[in-house]
Amino acid sequence: MVTFRCLLCAFALLPVLACADAGATFEREVIADFDEPWALAFLPDGRMLVTEKKGSLFVVSRDGARAGPVTGLPDVAYGGQGGLGDIALHPDFAENGLVYLSYVESGTGDTRGAAVVRGVLATEGRRPALRDVEVVWRQYPKVFGYGHYGHRLLFDDEGYLWISSGDRQKFTPAQDMQANLGKMLRLHDDGSVPADNPFVDYRSEEPLVDDVAVYGEIWSLGHRNPLGVALDAEGRLWEIEMGPAGGDELNLVKRGANYGYPVVSNGDHYDGRPMPDHDTRPGFEAPKAWWTPVISPGDLMIYRGDLFPGWRGDALAAGLSSQAIVRIRLGEDSAEEVARYPMGARIRSVVEGPEGELWVLEDERGSSQGRLLRLTPAER
């Protein structure tokens, strides 16, 4: 397990960093440049859908040619960490053309919250469009501020829609069952609540709570800012989230589990106040791996391809402040960082392509240029 707790422990990473030079590991091809790209998804024909945080969606070919921006998208409240976010294709996209987008919408009195829409994507012609758009989910409640939306999307093998919902930098909503902030959520593809979710009967079990709330959506709670979700080969769900000052976490998501934030964390408050570590409260679910110093995870995938055969079954985390791709070996009930590949830029997203290659979106901040990169194994 990765249990870095002090700066001194960072020296243990030096051999990994020295031998895992990205230039020696990858052939790196720059495909295109974007304006604050956030997410990428592959269409069945091999083209990509790429979102930009300011509110644009493009259809992109593998050589970087783009069509769009796609019309018909909802109004996006851009600012801070908010804007247009993740994108996912319905499992039956080839038949129904449905695409799901997460984004930030404005509320009353300068409040904001994440939402998810779905619509039918029409890609013919020069101006692709999203049609029959409907909202299938909203963060509740909308709050002040510009951070910790989470809003990563994933369909599992049974067709359920998973949504990661951040705590919006408000701390306590992550433990509040009358809010869906700081939670992992499981829904049907139309946004309705599955009857076998763990808290559908919460009101009957807790008679003092309101009967108009979001209990049924919740699968797990006590999360901070979950920015990556992925399924392993056994169908288990993993999520990676930013900790506070230290304590980034990789969690194996379990039905009804409470991951402890903000009661416990392996990091501390930004103002220096300590937070109790996970090992002080064994009643909460502990992370399978954690990082101090942080890696600032922006996305997560689990590799299943053939181009990097030694990586099959490993998780890859996109590192923002760490400016790296972090490879993590997943065990039955454990996880451990095994390599770190410096990229020289903040990495927002990493996605496996149809042929097992890696497609990477850089963040656009500081020296990071918002490029789309294609990574293949370096010849040796």
Short mmCIF file of C-alpha atoms in Angstrom, two decimals:
data_model
loop_
_atom_site.label_atom_id
_atom_site.label_comp_id
_atom_site.label_asym_id
_atom_site.label_seq_id
_atom_site.Cartn_x
_atom_site.Cartn_y
_atom_site.Cartn_z
CA MET A 1 0.00 0.00 0.00
CA VAL A 2 1.22 3.51 -0.77
CA THR A 3 1.44 5.26 2.59
CA PHE A 4 3.54 8.38 2.11
CA ARG A 5 3.00 10.63 5.12
CA CYS A 6 5.90 13.08 5.07
CA LEU A 7 8.19 14.79 2.62
CA LEU A 8 11.02 12.51 3.64
CA CYS A 9 9.04 9.58 2.29
CA ALA A 10 9.08 11.16 -1.16
CA PHE A 11 12.69 10.08 -1.59
CA ALA A 12 11.39 6.55 -1.94
CA LEU A 13 9.91 7.61 -5.28
CA LEU A 14 13.18 8.75 -6.81
CA PRO A 15 14.27 5.37 -8.25
CA VAL A 16 10.84 4.95 -9.87
CA LEU A 17 10.95 8.41 -11.38
CA ALA A 18 14.49 7.99 -12.63
CA CYS A 19 13.85 4.73 -14.45
CA ALA A 20 10.37 5.60 -15.69
CA ASP A 21 11.29 8.44 -18.03
CA ALA A 22 8.31 9.08 -20.31
CA GLY A 23 10.58 9.74 -23.26
CA ALA A 24 12.00 6.21 -23.00
CA THR A 25 8.64 4.57 -22.29
CA PHE A 26 6.39 6.21 -24.89
CA GLU A 27 6.44 7.38 -28.43
CA ARG A 28 4.58 10.64 -28.05
CA GLU A 29 2.55 12.14 -30.92
CA VAL A 30 0.83 15.51 -30.64
CA ILE A 31 -2.57 15.22 -32.34
CA ALA A 32 -4.38 18.52 -31.64
CA ASP A 33 -4.68 21.50 -29.32
CA PHE A 34 -7.78 22.41 -27.32
CA ASP A 35 -8.98 25.21 -25.06
CA GLU A 36 -9.12 23.71 -21.55
CA PRO A 37 -10.00 20.14 -22.56
CA TRP A 38 -11.58 17.99 -19.87
CA ALA A 39 -12.73 14.60 -21.17
CA LEU A 40 -12.54 12.25 -24.14
CA ALA A 41 -14.64 9.30 -25.31
CA PHE A 42 -14.33 7.09 -28.39
CA LEU A 43 -17.14 6.62 -30.88
CA PRO A 44 -17.63 3.15 -32.42
CA ASP A 45 -16.10 4.36 -35.71
CA GLY A 46 -12.84 5.36 -33.97
CA ARG A 47 -13.49 9.09 -33.86
CA MET A 48 -13.42 10.86 -30.51
CA LEU A 49 -15.66 13.25 -28.61
CA VAL A 50 -13.66 15.86 -26.69
CA THR A 51 -15.14 18.32 -24.19
CA GLU A 52 -13.74 21.76 -23.38
CA LYS A 53 -14.48 23.19 -19.96
CA LYS A 54 -15.75 26.50 -21.37
CA GLY A 55 -18.67 24.65 -22.94
CA SER A 56 -17.67 23.19 -26.31
CA LEU A 57 -17.85 19.62 -27.61
CA PHE A 58 -16.02 18.47 -30.73
CA VAL A 59 -16.00 15.36 -32.90
CA VAL A 60 -12.32 14.63 -33.55
CA SER A 61 -10.66 12.21 -35.97
CA ARG A 62 -7.49 10.35 -35.07
CA ASP A 63 -5.41 12.78 -37.15
CA GLY A 64 -6.78 15.74 -35.19
CA ALA A 65 -9.33 17.04 -37.68
CA ARG A 66 -12.39 18.26 -35.83
CA ALA A 67 -16.04 18.93 -36.54
CA GLY A 68 -18.08 21.25 -34.38
CA PRO A 69 -18.57 22.65 -31.91
CA VAL A 70 -21.58 20.42 -31.44
CA THR A 71 -24.80 22.42 -31.19
CA GLY A 72 -27.61 21.83 -28.71
CA LEU A 73 -25.52 21.66 -25.53
CA PRO A 74 -26.93 23.10 -22.29
CA ASP A 75 -25.82 26.46 -20.92
CA VAL A 76 -22.63 25.96 -18.91
CA ALA A 77 -21.65 27.93 -15.79
CA TYR A 78 -17.92 28.25 -16.41
CA GLY A 79 -15.55 29.31 -13.66
CA GLY A 80 -13.05 27.89 -11.19
CA GLN A 81 -13.18 24.09 -11.45
CA GLY A 82 -16.59 24.25 -13.14
CA GLY A 83 -17.79 24.05 -16.70
CA LEU A 84 -18.47 21.31 -19.22
CA GLY A 85 -17.09 18.08 -17.80
CA ASP A 86 -17.26 14.40 -18.60
CA ILE A 87 -18.77 12.51 -21.52
CA ALA A 88 -20.00 8.91 -21.77
CA LEU A 89 -21.74 6.90 -24.47
CA HIS A 90 -24.81 4.83 -23.65
CA PRO A 91 -24.00 1.09 -23.78
CA ASP A 92 -26.42 0.83 -26.71
CA PHE A 93 -25.09 3.93 -28.47
CA ALA A 94 -24.87 2.13 -31.81
CA GLU A 95 -28.66 1.72 -31.72
CA ASN A 96 -29.90 4.81 -29.83
CA GLY A 97 -27.13 7.41 -30.35
CA LEU A 98 -27.37 8.58 -26.73
CA VAL A 99 -24.51 10.62 -25.26
CA TYR A 100 -24.29 11.74 -21.61
CA LEU A 101 -22.57 14.97 -20.56
CA SER A 102 -21.83 16.37 -17.12
CA TYR A 103 -21.61 20.12 -16.64
CA VAL A 104 -22.10 22.91 -14.11
CA GLU A 105 -25.33 24.89 -14.12
CA SER A 106 -26.26 28.10 -12.31
CA GLY A 107 -28.85 28.23 -9.56
CA THR A 108 -30.56 31.03 -7.70
CA GLY A 109 -28.58 33.60 -5.73
CA ASP A 110 -25.18 32.87 -7.31
CA THR A 111 -25.28 29.17 -6.45
CA ARG A 112 -24.08 26.36 -8.72
CA GLY A 113 -24.22 22.63 -9.05
CA ALA A 114 -23.28 19.83 -11.38
CA ALA A 115 -25.85 18.21 -13.65
CA VAL A 116 -25.98 15.45 -16.24
CA VAL A 117 -27.86 15.57 -19.53
CA ARG A 118 -28.37 13.03 -22.23
CA GLY A 119 -29.19 13.59 -25.88
CA VAL A 120 -29.03 11.96 -29.27
CA LEU A 121 -25.82 12.77 -31.14
CA ALA A 122 -26.12 13.47 -34.87
CA THR A 123 -22.68 13.68 -36.47
CA GLU A 124 -23.59 14.03 -40.15
CA GLY A 125 -22.66 17.27 -41.91
CA ARG A 126 -20.37 20.07 -40.85
CA ARG A 127 -22.29 20.97 -37.69
CA PRO A 128 -22.91 17.94 -35.50
CA ALA A 129 -25.76 18.38 -33.01
CA LEU A 130 -27.11 17.02 -29.75
CA ARG A 131 -30.88 16.59 -29.99
CA ASP A 132 -33.72 15.71 -27.61
CA VAL A 133 -31.62 16.86 -24.68
CA GLU A 134 -32.93 16.13 -21.17
CA VAL A 135 -31.51 16.47 -17.67
CA VAL A 136 -31.24 13.12 -15.89
CA TRP A 137 -29.47 14.19 -12.67
CA ARG A 138 -28.59 17.24 -10.59
CA GLN A 139 -26.40 17.88 -7.56
CA TYR A 140 -28.50 18.68 -4.52
CA PRO A 141 -28.35 21.20 -3.02
CA LYS A 142 -26.78 23.89 -5.20
CA VAL A 143 -24.28 25.87 -3.14
CA PHE A 144 -21.93 28.84 -3.39
CA GLY A 145 -18.41 28.37 -4.73
CA TYR A 146 -16.59 27.08 -7.78
CA GLY A 147 -14.93 23.83 -6.74
CA HIS A 148 -15.20 20.07 -6.21
CA TYR A 149 -17.92 19.14 -8.65
CA GLY A 150 -16.47 15.69 -9.37
CA HIS A 151 -19.06 14.74 -12.05
CA ARG A 152 -17.21 11.84 -13.70
CA LEU A 153 -19.49 9.43 -15.57
CA LEU A 154 -19.29 5.68 -16.15
CA PHE A 155 -21.60 2.95 -17.42
CA ASP A 156 -21.00 -0.50 -15.97
CA ASP A 157 -21.46 -3.84 -17.69
CA GLU A 158 -25.07 -4.08 -16.45
CA GLY A 159 -25.99 -0.70 -17.92
CA TYR A 160 -26.11 1.29 -14.69
CA LEU A 161 -24.93 4.91 -14.79
CA TRP A 162 -22.37 5.88 -12.12
CA ILE A 163 -21.81 9.52 -11.21
CA SER A 164 -19.12 10.85 -8.89
CA SER A 165 -20.29 13.89 -6.94
CA GLY A 166 -17.79 16.08 -5.10
CA ASP A 167 -18.33 17.71 -1.72
CA ARG A 168 -18.23 21.21 -3.32
CA GLN A 169 -15.56 22.23 -0.75
CA LYS A 170 -18.25 22.29 1.94
CA PHE A 171 -16.95 19.34 4.01
CA THR A 172 -20.04 18.21 5.94
CA PRO A 173 -22.35 17.41 2.98
CA ALA A 174 -20.16 14.36 2.34
CA GLN A 175 -21.71 12.84 5.50
CA ASP A 176 -25.19 14.33 5.01
CA MET A 177 -27.63 11.76 3.67
CA GLN A 178 -30.04 14.53 2.62
CA ALA A 179 -27.49 15.78 0.05
CA ASN A 180 -25.91 13.95 -2.86
CA LEU A 181 -22.64 15.90 -2.47
CA GLY A 182 -19.54 13.89 -1.56
CA LYS A 183 -21.11 10.65 -2.80
CA MET A 184 -20.85 7.94 -5.43
CA LEU A 185 -24.23 7.55 -7.14
CA ARG A 186 -25.80 4.69 -9.09
CA LEU A 187 -28.74 5.29 -11.43
CA HIS A 188 -30.63 3.79 -14.32
CA ASP A 189 -29.81 5.29 -17.71
CA ASP A 190 -32.85 7.60 -17.48
CA GLY A 191 -31.80 8.94 -14.06
CA SER A 192 -34.26 6.87 -12.06
CA VAL A 193 -33.18 5.04 -8.92
CA PRO A 194 -32.53 1.28 -8.99
CA ALA A 195 -34.67 -0.57 -6.49
CA ASP A 196 -31.66 -2.46 -5.10
CA ASN A 197 -29.58 0.61 -4.19
CA PRO A 198 -28.49 0.47 -0.54
CA PHE A 199 -30.41 3.48 0.82
CA VAL A 200 -33.75 3.32 -1.00
CA ASP A 201 -35.46 2.51 2.33
CA TYR A 202 -33.48 5.08 4.32
CA ARG A 203 -36.53 7.09 5.40
CA SER A 204 -38.26 4.07 6.91
CA GLU A 205 -35.06 3.30 8.80
CA GLU A 206 -34.50 6.93 9.86
CA PRO A 207 -38.00 8.36 10.47
CA LEU A 208 -36.77 11.85 11.44
CA VAL A 209 -35.50 12.67 7.94
CA ASP A 210 -37.36 14.32 5.09
CA ASP A 211 -39.29 12.18 2.63
CA VAL A 212 -38.25 14.35 -0.34
CA ALA A 213 -34.53 13.77 -0.76
CA VAL A 214 -31.86 11.87 -2.66
CA TYR A 215 -31.16 8.88 -0.41
CA GLY A 216 -31.96 6.34 -3.09
CA GLU A 217 -29.29 7.64 -5.48
CA ILE A 218 -26.45 7.07 -3.00
CA TRP A 219 -24.18 4.06 -3.28
CA SER A 220 -21.34 5.24 -1.02
CA LEU A 221 -20.55 8.38 0.96
CA GLY A 222 -17.73 10.25 2.66
CA HIS A 223 -15.92 11.27 -0.54
CA ARG A 224 -14.14 14.58 -1.14
CA ASN A 225 -13.57 15.27 -4.84
CA PRO A 226 -13.76 12.03 -6.86
CA LEU A 227 -12.31 12.82 -10.28
CA GLY A 228 -11.74 9.34 -11.67
CA VAL A 229 -13.86 6.18 -11.81
CA ALA A 230 -13.08 2.88 -13.53
CA LEU A 231 -14.14 -0.77 -13.60
CA ASP A 232 -11.66 -3.61 -13.31
CA ALA A 233 -11.92 -6.94 -15.16
CA GLU A 234 -14.02 -8.41 -12.31
CA GLY A 235 -16.51 -5.56 -12.60
CA ARG A 236 -15.42 -3.88 -9.36
CA LEU A 237 -15.64 -0.09 -9.22
CA TRP A 238 -12.60 1.97 -8.24
CA GLU A 239 -12.54 5.73 -7.69
CA ILE A 240 -9.68 8.16 -7.13
CA GLU A 241 -10.12 11.48 -5.36
CA MET A 242 -8.17 14.53 -4.31
CA GLY A 243 -7.41 14.78 -0.62
CA PRO A 244 -6.95 18.08 1.21
CA ALA A 245 -3.32 18.99 2.07
CA GLY A 246 -2.14 15.45 1.45
CA GLY A 247 -4.07 12.21 1.44
CA ASP A 248 -5.15 11.69 -2.16
CA GLU A 249 -7.08 8.39 -2.14
CA LEU A 250 -7.73 5.38 -4.34
CA ASN A 251 -10.83 3.56 -3.10
CA LEU A 252 -12.48 0.28 -3.95
CA VAL A 253 -16.13 1.35 -3.94
CA LYS A 254 -18.37 -0.90 -1.86
CA ARG A 255 -22.13 -0.93 -1.49
CA GLY A 256 -23.26 1.40 1.31
CA ALA A 257 -19.72 2.10 2.55
CA ASN A 258 -18.66 5.34 4.24
CA TYR A 259 -15.16 6.53 3.30
CA GLY A 260 -14.95 8.97 6.17
CA TYR A 261 -14.41 12.45 4.76
CA PRO A 262 -14.28 14.97 6.42
CA VAL A 263 -14.23 13.09 9.74
CA VAL A 264 -11.02 11.32 8.74
CA SER A 265 -8.40 11.78 6.05
CA ASN A 266 -4.74 10.92 5.62
CA GLY A 267 -4.22 14.59 4.79
CA ASP A 268 -4.74 17.74 6.83
CA HIS A 269 -6.68 20.97 6.41
CA TYR A 270 -5.11 23.57 4.13
CA ASP A 271 -4.77 25.97 7.07
CA GLY A 272 -2.60 23.43 8.91
CA ARG A 273 -5.18 22.01 11.28
CA PRO A 274 -4.70 18.25 11.61
CA MET A 275 -7.32 15.73 10.59
CA PRO A 276 -7.55 12.29 12.19
CA ASP A 277 -6.04 9.56 10.01
CA HIS A 278 -8.11 6.67 8.70
CA ASP A 279 -6.45 4.26 11.12
CA THR A 280 -7.98 6.18 14.06
CA ARG A 281 -11.53 5.32 12.93
CA PRO A 282 -11.66 1.73 11.67
CA GLY A 283 -15.43 2.01 11.27
CA PHE A 284 -14.89 3.98 8.06
CA GLU A 285 -13.72 2.31 4.86
CA ALA A 286 -10.00 2.99 4.37
CA PRO A 287 -8.39 3.75 0.99
CA LYS A 288 -6.49 0.99 -0.78
CA ALA A 289 -3.71 3.46 -1.63
CA TRP A 290 -3.02 7.06 -0.68
CA TRP A 291 -0.46 9.74 -1.46
CA THR A 292 1.31 12.45 0.52
CA PRO A 293 2.80 14.39 -1.28
CA VAL A 294 -0.25 14.41 -3.49
CA ILE A 295 -0.49 13.42 -7.15
CA SER A 296 -3.68 15.50 -7.71
CA PRO A 297 -5.58 12.86 -9.69
CA GLY A 298 -7.75 14.13 -12.54
CA ASP A 299 -8.90 10.85 -14.07
CA LEU A 300 -8.59 7.08 -13.76
CA MET A 301 -8.62 4.15 -16.19
CA ILE A 302 -7.82 0.45 -15.92
CA TYR A 303 -5.77 -0.90 -18.80
CA ARG A 304 -7.12 -3.89 -20.75
CA GLY A 305 -5.19 -3.68 -24.02
CA ASP A 306 -2.30 -5.50 -25.67
CA LEU A 307 0.17 -2.74 -26.61
CA PHE A 308 1.45 -2.58 -23.02
CA PRO A 309 1.00 -6.25 -22.01
CA GLY A 310 2.76 -5.86 -18.66
CA TRP A 311 0.19 -3.27 -17.64
CA ARG A 312 -2.95 -5.32 -18.20
CA GLY A 313 -5.19 -4.93 -15.15
CA ASP A 314 -3.22 -1.97 -13.79
CA ALA A 315 -4.85 1.39 -13.13
CA LEU A 316 -3.50 4.57 -14.70
CA ALA A 317 -4.17 7.87 -12.94
CA ALA A 318 -3.85 11.23 -14.67
CA GLY A 319 -1.74 13.47 -12.45
CA LEU A 320 -2.31 17.24 -12.41
CA SER A 321 0.14 18.81 -9.95
CA SER A 322 2.37 15.72 -10.28
CA GLN A 323 2.47 16.23 -14.08
CA ALA A 324 2.60 12.50 -14.57
CA ILE A 325 0.76 9.33 -15.43
CA VAL A 326 0.79 7.13 -12.32
CA ARG A 327 0.55 3.36 -12.76
CA ILE A 328 -1.05 1.43 -9.91
CA ARG A 329 -1.09 -2.35 -9.43
CA LEU A 330 -4.49 -3.50 -8.19
CA GLY A 331 -4.82 -6.49 -5.89
CA GLU A 332 -7.79 -8.34 -4.50
CA ASP A 333 -8.05 -5.92 -1.59
CA SER A 334 -5.01 -3.69 -2.07
CA ALA A 335 -3.33 -1.27 -4.45
CA GLU A 336 0.23 -0.02 -4.87
CA GLU A 337 1.92 2.53 -7.10
CA VAL A 338 4.44 0.69 -9.28
CA ALA A 339 5.62 3.41 -11.69
CA ARG A 340 5.31 7.08 -12.45
CA TYR A 341 5.80 8.50 -15.94
CA PRO A 342 6.68 12.22 -15.98
CA MET A 343 4.86 14.07 -18.75
CA GLY A 344 6.10 17.63 -18.27
CA ALA A 345 2.50 18.92 -18.14
CA ARG A 346 -0.61 18.69 -16.00
CA ILE A 347 -2.52 15.62 -17.17
CA ARG A 348 -6.29 15.95 -17.13
CA SER A 349 -7.37 12.66 -18.69
CA VAL A 350 -5.98 9.35 -19.95
CA VAL A 351 -8.08 6.97 -22.06
CA GLU A 352 -7.34 3.63 -23.71
CA GLY A 353 -7.80 3.70 -27.47
CA PRO A 354 -9.31 0.96 -29.66
CA GLU A 355 -5.89 -0.53 -30.39
CA GLY A 356 -4.57 -0.38 -26.83
CA GLU A 357 -2.76 2.93 -27.27
CA LEU A 358 -3.15 5.74 -24.74
CA TRP A 359 -4.87 9.02 -25.57
CA VAL A 360 -4.00 11.80 -23.17
CA LEU A 361 -5.47 15.25 -22.60
CA GLU A 362 -3.24 17.85 -21.05
CA ASP A 363 -4.77 20.42 -18.76
CA GLU A 364 -4.40 24.03 -19.87
CA ARG A 365 -2.83 25.91 -17.01
CA GLY A 366 0.65 27.34 -16.57
CA SER A 367 2.98 25.62 -19.02
CA SER A 368 0.43 22.86 -19.81
CA GLN A 369 -0.90 23.51 -23.30
CA GLY A 370 -4.17 21.62 -23.55
CA ARG A 371 -2.87 19.18 -26.16
CA LEU A 372 -4.26 15.83 -27.22
CA LEU A 373 -1.45 13.25 -27.24
CA ARG A 374 -1.25 9.70 -28.56
CA LEU A 375 1.14 7.43 -26.64
CA THR A 376 2.48 4.13 -27.95
CA PRO A 377 5.33 1.96 -26.62
CA ALA A 378 8.81 3.24 -27.45
CA GLU A 379 10.95 0.99 -29.61
CA ARG A 380 13.88 -0.46 -27.70
#
